[in-house]
């Protein structure tokens, strides 16, 4: 046994340095710095290669984490990048936005002791960024073109992952999206301080180098009839995401100054991309802002409001801190940047004056275990209070809103609007229409980016199987 097997005893967990709070709140740059090659190697050496890689199991795409950590230790960067892409078509993005504390790093054997998990996410990000900088590109020299063509509706993480895998199988991939940039919520929903938009543009360059064709600013069903798409392509993958925000049904939600999270975040990203000043509607300078909701989208709203110059930002969540669905890391960043949290508070109503919101009425809650292992918040009578609010941002989550043409072409949905896949003997991610596949948030409901990547990857595998089966059937008849 070599001394390297015990490197975790000598080398502490050390993520890349973050930009100081006083500096980072002044702009929208990514707050996490980058490893130097020696730092990436030394952090990788902390992996004990435990033989039963819980990190790999906890990763939704089941990355070969100990294997590419070993390649980094050995200085084999391009091989690490190639191995990483075998399971994850978007590793540099997942390395930035995945909640590693709840996934791979949370399951790391070292995390269970006093040493701290291997910095898996930071190394993942470094491998891809550095490899692409040095000229690494996917090697498709062995790929034989099949002549098949697939349309992908939606350039979010599911659609991009699907396109990557189809090209590796020699299938033409044409991606349609209504926006002028690829990425979906990667570009327009996740703020730049978590995911710099040049990272998404670099991934577009890589995909286009693989032969992926993007048709941007095109809305299927308006600019092109979906029936035409079905006629022109051998299969269709639908990755339209979840953009319909959950309405909390609060009294006063139509008051001026009340915003839903996604339009707020999208408007700010569009502003930054076009280098404009905030519109009067979203100018938060000097205002008291209340964010309702404790998920990652709520944290994005918190931190964006801080950068827009809010006088104060208060985040209200109806459960306790331990129950928050958002990343612990993102909650910590929000606190560092000056956000105040009010836990176990249930919003009751939005109170206005002269047509604008002036306060949020909240009631204290207590968590009651009703025997199913998930304590429920119950209001405490007589504990109502008002929070000053010039602006309220509702971040209660999102639901799928599949295009009308889905049902119009026999694609079955469940009662909440999610597309049903894999039913009645269908292939994984295949809808009730055998030519149409779907994945990501429009199937799962609002979920993690990495799970959308998994769906896109797996859907591409199912499409490959279906098209191969068709060719075999034709050949048998001939």
mmCIF file with all atom_site columns, N, CA and C in Angstrom, residues 271 274-280:
data_model
loop_
_atom_site.group_PDB
_atom_site.id
_atom_site.type_symbol
_atom_site.label_atom_id
_atom_site.label_alt_id
_atom_site.label_comp_id
_atom_site.label_asym_id
_atom_site.label_entity_id
_atom_site.label_seq_id
_atom_site.pdbx_PDB_ins_code
_atom_site.Cartn_x
_atom_site.Cartn_y
_atom_site.Cartn_z
_atom_site.occupancy
_atom_site.B_iso_or_equiv
_atom_site.pdbx_formal_charge
_atom_site.auth_seq_id
_atom_site.auth_comp_id
_atom_site.auth_asym_id
_atom_site.auth_atom_id
_atom_site.pdbx_PDB_model_num
ATOM 1  N N  . UNK A 1 271 ? -31.224 41.098 -19.707 1.00 0.00 ? 271 UNK A N  1
ATOM 2  C CA . UNK A 1 271 ? -30.644 42.423 -19.524 1.00 0.00 ? 271 UNK A CA 1
ATOM 3  C C  . UNK A 1 271 ? -29.125 42.370 -19.564 1.00 0.00 ? 271 UNK A C  1
ATOM 4  N N  . UNK A 1 274 ? -27.744 41.618 -23.020 1.00 0.00 ? 274 UNK A N  1
ATOM 5  C CA . UNK A 1 274 ? -27.879 42.757 -23.932 1.00 0.00 ? 274 UNK A CA 1
ATOM 6  C C  . UNK A 1 274 ? -27.298 44.046 -23.360 1.00 0.00 ? 274 UNK A C  1
ATOM 7  N N  . UNK A 1 275 ? -26.650 43.928 -22.164 1.00 0.00 ? 275 UNK A N  1
ATOM 8  C CA . UNK A 1 275 ? -25.965 45.050 -21.533 1.00 0.00 ? 275 UNK A CA 1
ATOM 9  C C  . UNK A 1 275 ? -26.878 46.265 -21.376 1.00 0.00 ? 275 UNK A C  1
ATOM 10 N N  . UNK A 1 276 ? -28.032 46.012 -20.745 1.00 0.00 ? 276 UNK A N  1
ATOM 11 C CA . UNK A 1 276 ? -28.990 47.089 -20.485 1.00 0.00 ? 276 UNK A CA 1
ATOM 12 C C  . UNK A 1 276 ? -29.112 47.342 -18.989 1.00 0.00 ? 276 UNK A C  1
ATOM 13 N N  . UNK A 1 277 ? -29.635 48.502 -18.636 1.00 0.00 ? 277 UNK A N  1
ATOM 14 C CA . UNK A 1 277 ? -29.971 48.799 -17.253 1.00 0.00 ? 277 UNK A CA 1
ATOM 15 C C  . UNK A 1 277 ? -31.256 48.059 -16.879 1.00 0.00 ? 277 UNK A C  1
ATOM 16 N N  . UNK A 1 278 ? -31.478 47.786 -15.573 1.00 0.00 ? 278 UNK A N  1
ATOM 17 C CA . UNK A 1 278 ? -32.718 47.124 -15.182 1.00 0.00 ? 278 UNK A CA 1
ATOM 18 C C  . UNK A 1 278 ? -33.937 47.948 -15.589 1.00 0.00 ? 278 UNK A C  1
ATOM 19 N N  . UNK A 1 279 ? -34.991 47.276 -16.045 1.00 0.00 ? 279 UNK A N  1
ATOM 20 C CA . UNK A 1 279 ? -36.242 47.967 -16.345 1.00 0.00 ? 279 UNK A CA 1
ATOM 21 C C  . UNK A 1 279 ? -36.836 48.467 -15.033 1.00 0.00 ? 279 UNK A C  1
ATOM 22 N N  . UNK A 1 280 ? -37.671 49.508 -15.075 1.00 0.00 ? 280 UNK A N  1
ATOM 23 C CA . UNK A 1 280 ? -38.277 50.015 -13.830 1.00 0.00 ? 280 UNK A CA 1
ATOM 24 C C  . UNK A 1 280 ? -38.979 48.920 -13.036 1.00 0.00 ? 280 UNK A C  1
#
